[in-house]
C-alpha cells in the first residue's frame, strides 16, 4: 500500500507531464490563464493538487524523497504561470501604449450640468455690489478673532450675556491669558474694529463673511453670514445712515421700498436702531396681509441693526471722537436670502440638497 502511494505519485506526475505548459502558453488573457492554473493547482479540483493529496499515504521515511519531487513539479508550474502572467501584462501594456491615442480635447458625449454659486453667496455678492456702487470699499476680516476685537473694543461689558460660554464658541480658552482669549467671531463688527484701529478717517468700508453663535432653530443657525458696513468722517449723521440704508433697500427690493427705523440697543452704537423694510410678500391692497406669516401680519420685516458708532468705540480704536463721527450697520445674509427667495426655514440653506439648490 505504501509503495503504491509513492508509485501513484510518480505515475500521477508523469501523466501530468508538461501539458500545463501548452495550456498556459495558449491562454490569451489573464482570466483564461488563471482558469488553466486552477485546473492544475486549484484547491479542490486541481490535477496536481489531487496528486499532492496522495502524500498523506506516504510513510515518514519516504516523505522527503516524494515531497521533493512533488514540490519541484509544483515550483515548475508556478514559475511557468508567473512567467506567462508577466508576458500577458507586458503585452497588454504594449497594446495600450501603441493603440491610437485618445483625443482628450474631444467634447464629452454626455452634457455636464453647470454649477452655480450657493444662494447665500449670490445674495452676498449682490449686496456687496450695491454697497460698492454707493462708494464703500470691500474688506475681509478673520473668523478666528481675539476677544478684544469682537467684544472689548466694541464696549461690551465683561459680563454681557453674548460673551457667555452658552452664546459664543471660545477657542482654547483654558489657560489663555485674560487679555488674549480667542473665539469664533460672533459678528462681522470685528472688521470694523480692525479697520478703524489701523486707518485714519475718512473711511467707508463693508465686510462680509461667516460668523458663529450657539443658536439653532428655524431662523437661526450656529454658522451664518453677515455683512457689516461703516463710515467715519467729520460730518456724519443718522440722516446719512438712513439715506444709505434706503438706497440699499431699493437696490435689493426695488424703487419705493419702505424703510423704517426703530430705536434699539447695541453697546457699540448710540443711538442704535433696528431697521425694518416693508414686507415684500404681502400687501394691504391685495388683502394678503392678514395671513402673512413672513411679517407676522405687521407689514414690516426686521433686517438689520445699525446706529452711530459710540464715542468710546472710536476712542478704543484710536480715533478722536471730538473730531470724527461714524455710523455702522450689520445684517444677516441668510435672512435677506430667505426673504428674497421665499425660503421658509434657514435649514434648507445648509442641507446642501441639490433639488433645493438647483432652484436658484
Ligand atoms: C449684530 O450682530 C450687530 N453686530 C449688528 C450691528 C452692526 C448693529 C453695526 C449696529 C451696528 P444682531 O445680533 O442683531 O446684531 O445680528 C444681526 C442680524 O444677524 C440679525 O438681524 C439676523 O438677521 C442675523 N442673525 C443673528 N443671529 C443669527 C443666527 N443664529 N442665524 C442666522 N442669522 C442670524
Tab-separated table of C-alpha atoms and ligand atoms in Angstrom:
chain	number	residue	atom	x	y	z
A	1	UNK	CA	0.000	0.000	0.000
A	2	UNK	CA	2.787	2.415	0.961
A	3	UNK	CA	4.843	1.541	-2.124
A	4	UNK	CA	1.670	2.187	-4.068
A	5	UNK	CA	1.360	5.729	-2.743
A	6	UNK	CA	4.862	6.699	-3.913
A	7	UNK	CA	4.340	4.910	-7.209
A	8	UNK	CA	0.966	6.542	-7.624
A	9	UNK	CA	2.545	9.959	-7.083
A	10	UNK	CA	5.234	9.232	-9.658
A	11	UNK	CA	2.684	7.962	-12.121
A	12	UNK	CA	0.478	10.972	-11.477
A	13	UNK	CA	3.323	13.406	-12.114
A	14	UNK	CA	4.300	11.544	-15.264
A	15	UNK	CA	0.752	11.701	-16.549
A	16	UNK	CA	0.555	15.419	-15.894
A	17	UNK	CA	3.765	15.760	-17.865
A	18	UNK	CA	4.160	19.227	-19.248
A	19	UNK	CA	0.711	19.601	-20.779
A	20	UNK	CA	0.204	22.603	-18.487
A	21	UNK	CA	2.969	24.437	-20.377
A	22	UNK	CA	0.984	24.363	-23.617
A	23	UNK	CA	-2.216	25.278	-21.805
A	24	UNK	CA	-0.551	28.315	-20.153
A	25	UNK	CA	1.145	29.332	-23.386
A	26	UNK	CA	-2.098	29.332	-25.377
A	27	UNK	CA	-4.107	31.254	-22.760
A	28	UNK	CA	-4.588	34.612	-24.454
A	29	UNK	CA	-5.534	36.702	-21.451
A	30	UNK	CA	-5.191	36.770	-17.683
A	31	UNK	CA	-8.614	35.280	-16.971
A	32	UNK	CA	-8.123	32.213	-19.130
A	33	UNK	CA	-4.560	31.824	-17.792
A	34	UNK	CA	-5.896	31.789	-14.246
A	35	UNK	CA	-8.536	29.232	-15.293
A	36	UNK	CA	-5.807	26.981	-16.665
A	37	UNK	CA	-3.744	27.437	-13.496
A	38	UNK	CA	-6.781	26.458	-11.386
A	39	UNK	CA	-7.103	23.222	-13.384
A	40	UNK	CA	-3.625	22.268	-12.157
A	41	UNK	CA	-3.306	23.834	-8.727
A	42	UNK	CA	-6.892	24.782	-7.794
A	43	UNK	CA	-7.656	23.977	-4.150
A	44	UNK	CA	-10.227	21.241	-4.811
A	45	UNK	CA	-10.169	20.190	-8.447
A	46	UNK	CA	-6.526	20.842	-9.415
A	47	UNK	CA	-4.897	17.788	-11.069
A	48	UNK	CA	-1.620	18.414	-9.238
A	49	UNK	CA	-3.486	19.162	-6.024
A	50	UNK	CA	-5.016	15.687	-6.243
A	51	UNK	CA	-1.570	14.104	-6.713
A	52	UNK	CA	-0.258	16.118	-3.777
A	53	UNK	CA	-3.119	14.704	-1.707
A	54	UNK	CA	-1.508	11.272	-2.013
A	55	UNK	CA	1.366	12.484	0.196
A	56	UNK	CA	-0.866	11.632	3.162
A	57	UNK	CA	-0.292	7.901	2.488
A	58	UNK	CA	3.497	8.105	2.082
A	59	UNK	CA	5.381	6.725	5.123
A	60	UNK	CA	7.530	9.158	7.008
A	61	UNK	CA	10.846	7.756	5.858
A	62	UNK	CA	9.965	8.215	2.193
A	63	UNK	CA	8.301	11.578	2.513
A	64	UNK	CA	11.381	13.737	1.879
A	65	UNK	CA	12.069	11.991	-1.406
A	66	UNK	CA	8.427	12.011	-2.606
A	67	UNK	CA	7.895	15.528	-1.272
A	68	UNK	CA	10.925	16.860	-3.149
A	69	UNK	CA	9.570	15.500	-6.428
A	70	UNK	CA	6.128	16.951	-5.856
A	71	UNK	CA	7.499	20.340	-4.792
A	72	UNK	CA	9.859	20.527	-7.737
A	73	UNK	CA	6.928	19.872	-10.053
A	74	UNK	CA	4.796	22.464	-8.281
A	75	UNK	CA	7.613	25.051	-8.453
A	76	UNK	CA	7.866	24.483	-12.190
A	77	UNK	CA	4.119	25.001	-12.632
A	78	UNK	CA	4.178	28.193	-10.577
A	79	UNK	CA	7.213	29.607	-12.327
A	80	UNK	CA	5.686	28.915	-15.725
A	81	UNK	CA	2.438	30.538	-14.628
A	82	UNK	CA	4.184	33.678	-13.277
A	83	UNK	CA	6.260	33.966	-16.396
A	84	UNK	CA	3.209	33.755	-18.666
A	85	UNK	CA	1.285	36.216	-16.487
A	86	UNK	CA	4.127	38.742	-16.753
A	87	UNK	CA	4.214	38.244	-20.549
A	88	UNK	CA	0.473	38.851	-20.799
A	89	UNK	CA	0.692	42.017	-18.672
A	90	UNK	CA	3.545	43.357	-20.767
A	91	UNK	CA	1.668	42.547	-23.989
A	92	UNK	CA	-1.485	44.343	-22.839
A	93	UNK	CA	0.528	47.378	-21.679
A	94	UNK	CA	2.322	47.461	-25.047
A	95	UNK	CA	-1.005	47.229	-26.857
A	96	UNK	CA	-2.283	50.135	-24.779
A	97	UNK	CA	0.780	52.239	-25.490
A	98	UNK	CA	0.696	51.564	-29.194
A	99	UNK	CA	-3.040	51.904	-29.619
A	100	UNK	CA	-4.428	55.031	-31.269
A	101	UNK	CA	-4.126	57.785	-28.684
A	102	UNK	CA	-7.210	59.223	-27.030
A	103	UNK	CA	-8.049	62.734	-28.122
A	104	UNK	CA	-8.510	64.414	-24.790
A	105	UNK	CA	-9.713	67.589	-26.479
A	106	UNK	CA	-12.880	65.975	-27.858
A	107	UNK	CA	-16.070	67.198	-26.160
A	108	UNK	CA	-17.715	64.721	-23.775
A	109	UNK	CA	-20.644	62.674	-25.024
A	110	UNK	CA	-22.862	63.420	-22.026
A	111	UNK	CA	-23.740	67.025	-21.207
A	112	UNK	CA	-22.248	68.156	-17.878
A	113	UNK	CA	-24.606	70.192	-15.693
A	114	UNK	CA	-23.211	73.608	-14.806
A	115	UNK	CA	-22.956	74.520	-11.140
A	116	UNK	CA	-23.576	77.949	-9.682
A	117	UNK	CA	-22.940	79.889	-6.520
A	118	UNK	CA	-24.923	78.994	-3.410
A	119	UNK	CA	-27.951	81.317	-2.908
A	120	UNK	CA	-26.321	82.793	0.211
A	121	UNK	CA	-23.219	83.701	-1.778
A	122	UNK	CA	-25.296	85.042	-4.686
A	123	UNK	CA	-27.099	87.260	-2.198
A	124	UNK	CA	-23.800	88.298	-0.577
A	125	UNK	CA	-22.351	89.321	-3.936
A	126	UNK	CA	-25.466	91.270	-4.921
A	127	UNK	CA	-25.437	93.091	-1.584
A	128	UNK	CA	-21.738	93.896	-1.834
A	129	UNK	CA	-22.317	95.238	-5.347
A	130	UNK	CA	-24.980	97.624	-4.029
A	131	UNK	CA	-22.609	98.964	-1.364
A	132	UNK	CA	-19.656	99.085	-3.746
A	133	UNK	CA	-21.768	101.202	-6.089
A	134	UNK	CA	-22.504	103.527	-3.150
A	135	UNK	CA	-18.741	104.043	-2.713
A	136	UNK	CA	-17.912	101.526	0.031
A	137	UNK	CA	-14.642	99.576	-0.073
A	138	UNK	CA	-14.889	95.786	0.480
A	139	UNK	CA	-12.527	94.420	3.159
A	140	UNK	CA	-12.136	90.938	4.694
A	141	UNK	CA	-11.693	90.086	8.367
A	142	UNK	CA	-10.694	86.917	10.242
A	143	UNK	CA	-13.218	84.349	11.503
A	144	UNK	CA	-10.990	83.364	14.449
A	145	UNK	CA	-10.646	86.514	16.471
A	146	UNK	CA	-9.348	87.988	19.721
A	147	UNK	CA	-11.976	88.720	22.355
A	148	UNK	CA	-10.683	92.287	22.309
A	149	UNK	CA	-11.714	92.905	18.668
A	150	UNK	CA	-15.005	91.019	18.882
A	151	UNK	CA	-16.226	92.358	22.238
A	152	UNK	CA	-13.952	94.535	24.361
A	153	UNK	CA	-13.209	97.391	21.970
A	154	UNK	CA	-16.896	97.380	20.964
A	155	UNK	CA	-17.707	98.322	24.569
A	156	UNK	CA	-19.356	95.032	25.534
A	157	UNK	CA	-19.149	94.885	29.332
A	158	UNK	CA	-17.239	91.762	30.557
A	159	UNK	CA	-20.433	90.200	31.909
A	160	UNK	CA	-22.516	90.785	28.751
A	161	UNK	CA	-24.562	87.625	28.008
A	162	UNK	CA	-23.135	87.407	24.459
A	163	UNK	CA	-19.686	86.729	25.953
A	164	UNK	CA	-21.071	83.682	27.749
A	165	UNK	CA	-19.860	80.122	27.084
A	166	UNK	CA	-23.506	79.395	26.178
A	167	UNK	CA	-23.595	82.042	23.441
A	168	UNK	CA	-20.123	82.145	21.957
A	169	UNK	CA	-17.746	79.467	20.621
A	170	UNK	CA	-14.499	80.062	22.514
A	171	UNK	CA	-11.275	78.593	21.140
A	172	UNK	CA	-8.792	77.004	23.562
A	173	UNK	CA	-9.638	79.380	26.403
A	174	UNK	CA	-8.251	77.151	29.163
A	175	UNK	CA	-5.053	78.711	30.424
A	176	UNK	CA	-5.124	81.590	27.911
A	177	UNK	CA	-4.171	84.981	29.389
A	178	UNK	CA	-7.279	87.023	30.127
A	179	UNK	CA	-6.396	89.705	27.577
A	180	UNK	CA	-5.663	87.285	24.713
A	181	UNK	CA	-8.662	84.981	24.662
A	182	UNK	CA	-9.673	83.716	21.245
A	183	UNK	CA	-13.142	82.969	19.836
A	184	UNK	CA	-15.045	82.375	16.611
A	185	UNK	CA	-16.303	85.855	15.756
A	186	UNK	CA	-19.949	86.328	16.646
A	187	UNK	CA	-20.457	89.171	14.164
A	188	UNK	CA	-18.594	90.958	11.386
A	189	UNK	CA	-18.212	94.034	13.626
A	190	UNK	CA	-14.695	92.737	14.397
A	191	UNK	CA	-13.690	94.040	10.968
A	192	UNK	CA	-14.959	97.496	11.912
A	193	UNK	CA	-12.595	97.451	14.916
A	194	UNK	CA	-9.651	96.174	12.897
A	195	UNK	CA	-10.021	98.719	10.112
A	196	UNK	CA	-10.683	101.658	12.439
A	197	UNK	CA	-7.648	100.678	14.557
A	198	UNK	CA	-5.289	100.794	11.581
A	199	UNK	CA	-6.529	103.653	9.374
A	200	UNK	CA	-7.286	107.321	9.712
A	201	UNK	CA	-10.659	108.707	8.582
A	202	UNK	CA	-12.347	109.253	6.248
A	203	UNK	CA	-13.243	105.623	5.535
A	204	UNK	CA	-16.267	103.797	4.165
A	205	UNK	CA	-15.969	100.014	4.361
A	206	UNK	CA	-18.147	96.897	4.024
A	207	UNK	CA	-17.165	93.389	5.035
A	208	UNK	CA	-18.940	90.054	4.594
A	209	UNK	CA	-18.323	86.570	5.878
A	210	UNK	CA	-19.272	83.703	8.198
A	211	UNK	CA	-19.971	84.294	11.888
A	212	UNK	CA	-20.716	81.808	14.677
A	213	UNK	CA	-23.138	81.647	17.598
A	214	UNK	CA	-24.609	78.937	19.781
A	215	UNK	CA	-28.014	79.352	18.117
A	216	UNK	CA	-30.145	76.743	16.360
A	217	UNK	CA	-33.781	76.998	15.235
A	218	UNK	CA	-35.907	77.699	12.141
A	219	UNK	CA	-34.453	81.227	11.663
A	220	UNK	CA	-31.112	80.775	13.489
A	221	UNK	CA	-28.102	78.684	12.543
A	222	UNK	CA	-24.822	78.156	14.509
A	223	UNK	CA	-22.921	79.396	11.433
A	224	UNK	CA	-24.410	82.145	9.308
A	225	UNK	CA	-23.190	85.083	7.269
A	226	UNK	CA	-23.243	88.779	7.996
A	227	UNK	CA	-22.427	91.979	6.197
A	228	UNK	CA	-21.096	94.891	8.198
A	229	UNK	CA	-20.783	98.395	6.841
A	230	UNK	CA	-19.495	101.577	8.449
A	231	UNK	CA	-18.387	105.060	7.567
A	232	UNK	CA	-16.297	107.506	9.613
A	233	UNK	CA	-15.795	111.149	8.690
A	234	UNK	CA	-16.032	114.646	10.156
A	235	UNK	CA	-19.629	115.391	9.179
A	236	UNK	CA	-21.735	112.254	9.521
A	237	UNK	CA	-25.251	111.902	10.841
A	238	UNK	CA	-28.134	109.479	11.220
A	239	UNK	CA	-29.590	111.107	8.087
A	240	UNK	CA	-26.658	109.782	6.025
A	241	UNK	CA	-27.147	106.323	7.507
A	242	UNK	CA	-30.827	106.432	6.686
A	243	UNK	CA	-30.117	107.513	3.108
A	244	UNK	CA	-27.625	104.690	2.564
A	245	UNK	CA	-29.939	102.047	4.006
A	246	UNK	CA	-32.907	103.320	1.973
A	247	UNK	CA	-30.752	103.089	-1.176
A	248	UNK	CA	-29.768	99.583	-0.132
A	249	UNK	CA	-33.421	98.514	0.344
A	250	UNK	CA	-34.354	99.923	-3.051
A	251	UNK	CA	-31.339	98.252	-4.686
A	252	UNK	CA	-32.477	94.952	-3.253
A	253	UNK	CA	-36.265	95.081	-3.475
A	254	UNK	CA	-36.966	97.841	-5.993
A	255	UNK	CA	-37.738	101.586	-6.007
A	256	UNK	CA	-40.025	102.952	-3.311
A	257	UNK	CA	-39.412	100.059	-0.868
A	258	UNK	CA	-40.480	101.449	2.526
A	259	UNK	CA	-37.863	101.542	5.316
A	260	UNK	CA	-38.494	102.163	8.998
A	261	UNK	CA	-36.083	102.761	11.895
A	262	UNK	CA	-36.926	101.551	15.410
A	263	UNK	CA	-34.835	102.535	18.434
A	264	UNK	CA	-32.775	99.592	19.707
A	265	UNK	CA	-29.735	98.867	21.861
A	266	UNK	CA	-26.266	97.642	20.872
A	267	UNK	CA	-23.375	98.508	23.209
A	268	UNK	CA	-21.244	99.849	20.361
A	269	UNK	CA	-23.681	102.422	18.911
A	270	UNK	CA	-25.507	105.456	20.300
A	271	UNK	CA	-28.209	105.979	19.248
A	272	UNK	CA	-28.934	102.475	17.996
A	273	UNK	CA	-31.731	101.268	15.770
A	274	UNK	CA	-33.164	98.261	14.073
A	275	UNK	CA	-34.329	98.617	10.510
A	276	UNK	CA	-37.455	97.040	9.074
A	277	UNK	CA	-38.354	97.003	5.428
A	278	UNK	CA	-41.875	96.805	4.054
A	279	UNK	CA	-42.904	93.173	3.657
A	280	UNK	CA	-42.457	92.103	0.043
A	281	UNK	CA	-44.659	89.021	0.432
A	282	UNK	CA	-47.992	90.692	1.152
A	283	UNK	CA	-49.922	93.945	0.801
A	284	UNK	CA	-52.943	95.543	2.391
A	285	UNK	CA	-54.375	96.387	-1.031
A	286	UNK	CA	-54.216	92.789	-2.219
A	287	UNK	CA	-55.773	91.583	1.032
A	288	UNK	CA	-52.869	89.181	1.746
A	289	UNK	CA	-51.562	90.924	4.873
A	290	UNK	CA	-53.950	89.384	7.394
A	291	UNK	CA	-52.488	85.927	6.734
A	292	UNK	CA	-48.814	86.749	6.036
A	293	UNK	CA	-46.515	84.508	8.103
A	294	UNK	CA	-43.326	86.236	6.991
A	295	UNK	CA	-44.103	89.626	8.559
A	296	UNK	CA	-46.495	88.086	11.074
A	297	UNK	CA	-49.209	90.422	9.644
A	298	UNK	CA	-47.286	93.593	10.696
A	299	UNK	CA	-46.267	94.627	7.174
A	300	UNK	CA	-42.632	95.007	8.314
A	301	UNK	CA	-39.683	92.609	8.396
A	302	UNK	CA	-36.612	93.301	10.567
A	303	UNK	CA	-33.426	93.042	8.570
A	304	UNK	CA	-30.581	94.744	10.373
A	305	UNK	CA	-29.087	96.561	13.324
A	306	UNK	CA	-27.371	99.942	12.999
A	307	UNK	CA	-26.540	103.218	14.704
A	308	UNK	CA	-23.989	105.966	15.228
A	309	UNK	CA	-20.678	104.466	16.372
A	310	UNK	CA	-20.304	105.056	20.120
A	311	UNK	CA	-17.603	107.633	21.002
A	312	UNK	CA	-15.968	105.030	23.312
A	313	UNK	CA	-15.572	102.640	20.385
A	314	UNK	CA	-13.925	105.350	18.265
A	315	UNK	CA	-11.615	106.128	21.196
A	316	UNK	CA	-10.739	102.416	21.703
A	317	UNK	CA	-9.690	102.320	18.046
A	318	UNK	CA	-7.520	105.442	18.283
A	319	UNK	CA	-9.960	107.831	16.558
A	320	UNK	CA	-10.723	111.217	18.146
A	321	UNK	CA	-14.496	111.306	18.833
A	322	UNK	CA	-14.361	115.110	19.230
A	323	UNK	CA	-13.425	115.402	15.582
A	324	UNK	CA	-14.924	112.327	13.921
A	325	UNK	CA	-18.247	110.541	13.903
A	326	UNK	CA	-19.371	107.409	12.175
A	327	UNK	CA	-22.298	105.140	11.510
A	328	UNK	CA	-22.381	101.354	11.270
A	329	UNK	CA	-24.871	98.690	10.272
A	330	UNK	CA	-24.881	94.901	10.192
A	331	UNK	CA	-27.259	92.252	8.948
A	332	UNK	CA	-27.632	88.534	8.365
A	333	UNK	CA	-27.328	87.456	4.731
A	334	UNK	CA	-29.436	84.321	5.241
A	335	UNK	CA	-32.323	86.460	6.456
A	336	UNK	CA	-32.155	88.570	3.293
A	337	UNK	CA	-31.844	85.445	1.090
A	338	UNK	CA	-34.848	83.837	2.821
A	339	UNK	CA	-36.948	86.947	2.169
A	340	UNK	CA	-35.696	87.310	-1.346
A	341	UNK	CA	-36.405	83.743	-2.428
A	342	UNK	CA	-39.307	82.945	-0.094
A	343	UNK	CA	-37.373	80.233	1.816
A	344	UNK	CA	-39.349	79.220	4.914
A	345	UNK	CA	-36.503	77.680	7.001
A	346	UNK	CA	-32.823	78.606	7.325
A	347	UNK	CA	-32.030	74.867	7.499
A	348	UNK	CA	-32.688	74.479	3.754
A	349	UNK	CA	-29.732	76.748	3.097
A	350	UNK	CA	-27.287	74.392	4.821
A	351	UNK	CA	-28.595	70.920	3.974
A	352	UNK	CA	-26.952	71.012	0.525
A	353	UNK	CA	-29.805	69.158	-1.140
A	354	UNK	CA	-29.225	69.541	-4.914
A	355	UNK	CA	-33.001	69.510	-5.554
A	356	UNK	CA	-33.243	72.670	-3.438
A	357	UNK	CA	-30.061	74.365	-4.640
A	358	UNK	CA	-30.884	73.762	-8.333
A	359	UNK	CA	-33.826	76.184	-7.980
A	360	UNK	CA	-31.599	79.273	-7.740
B	1	LIG	C1	-25.308	92.250	15.310
B	1	LIG	O1	-24.696	91.202	15.074
B	1	LIG	C2	-24.610	93.586	15.250
B	1	LIG	N1	-23.192	93.403	15.122
B	1	LIG	C3	-25.195	94.357	14.075
B	1	LIG	C4	-24.806	95.807	14.124
B	1	LIG	C5	-23.723	96.262	13.400
B	1	LIG	C6	-25.567	96.719	14.895
B	1	LIG	C7	-23.352	97.588	13.474
B	1	LIG	C8	-25.196	98.029	14.969
B	1	LIG	C9	-24.112	98.488	14.246
B	1	LIG	P1	-27.602	91.067	15.734
B	1	LIG	O2	-27.116	90.170	16.805
B	1	LIG	O3	-28.962	91.619	15.848
B	1	LIG	O4	-26.623	92.314	15.563
B	1	LIG	O5	-27.459	90.279	14.345
B	1	LIG	C10	-27.693	90.936	13.110
B	1	LIG	C11	-28.523	90.035	12.198
B	1	LIG	O6	-27.897	88.764	12.065
B	1	LIG	C12	-29.915	89.739	12.712
B	1	LIG	O7	-30.804	90.760	12.339
B	1	LIG	C13	-30.256	88.439	11.986
B	1	LIG	O8	-30.688	88.722	10.671
B	1	LIG	C14	-28.904	87.775	11.848
B	1	LIG	N2	-28.719	86.676	12.814
B	1	LIG	C15	-28.431	86.753	14.125
B	1	LIG	N3	-28.269	85.524	14.663
B	1	LIG	C16	-28.454	84.643	13.643
B	1	LIG	C17	-28.403	83.212	13.516
B	1	LIG	N4	-28.077	82.432	14.556
B	1	LIG	N5	-28.669	82.657	12.327
B	1	LIG	C18	-28.944	83.427	11.256
B	1	LIG	N6	-28.993	84.777	11.286
B	1	LIG	C19	-28.760	85.392	12.469
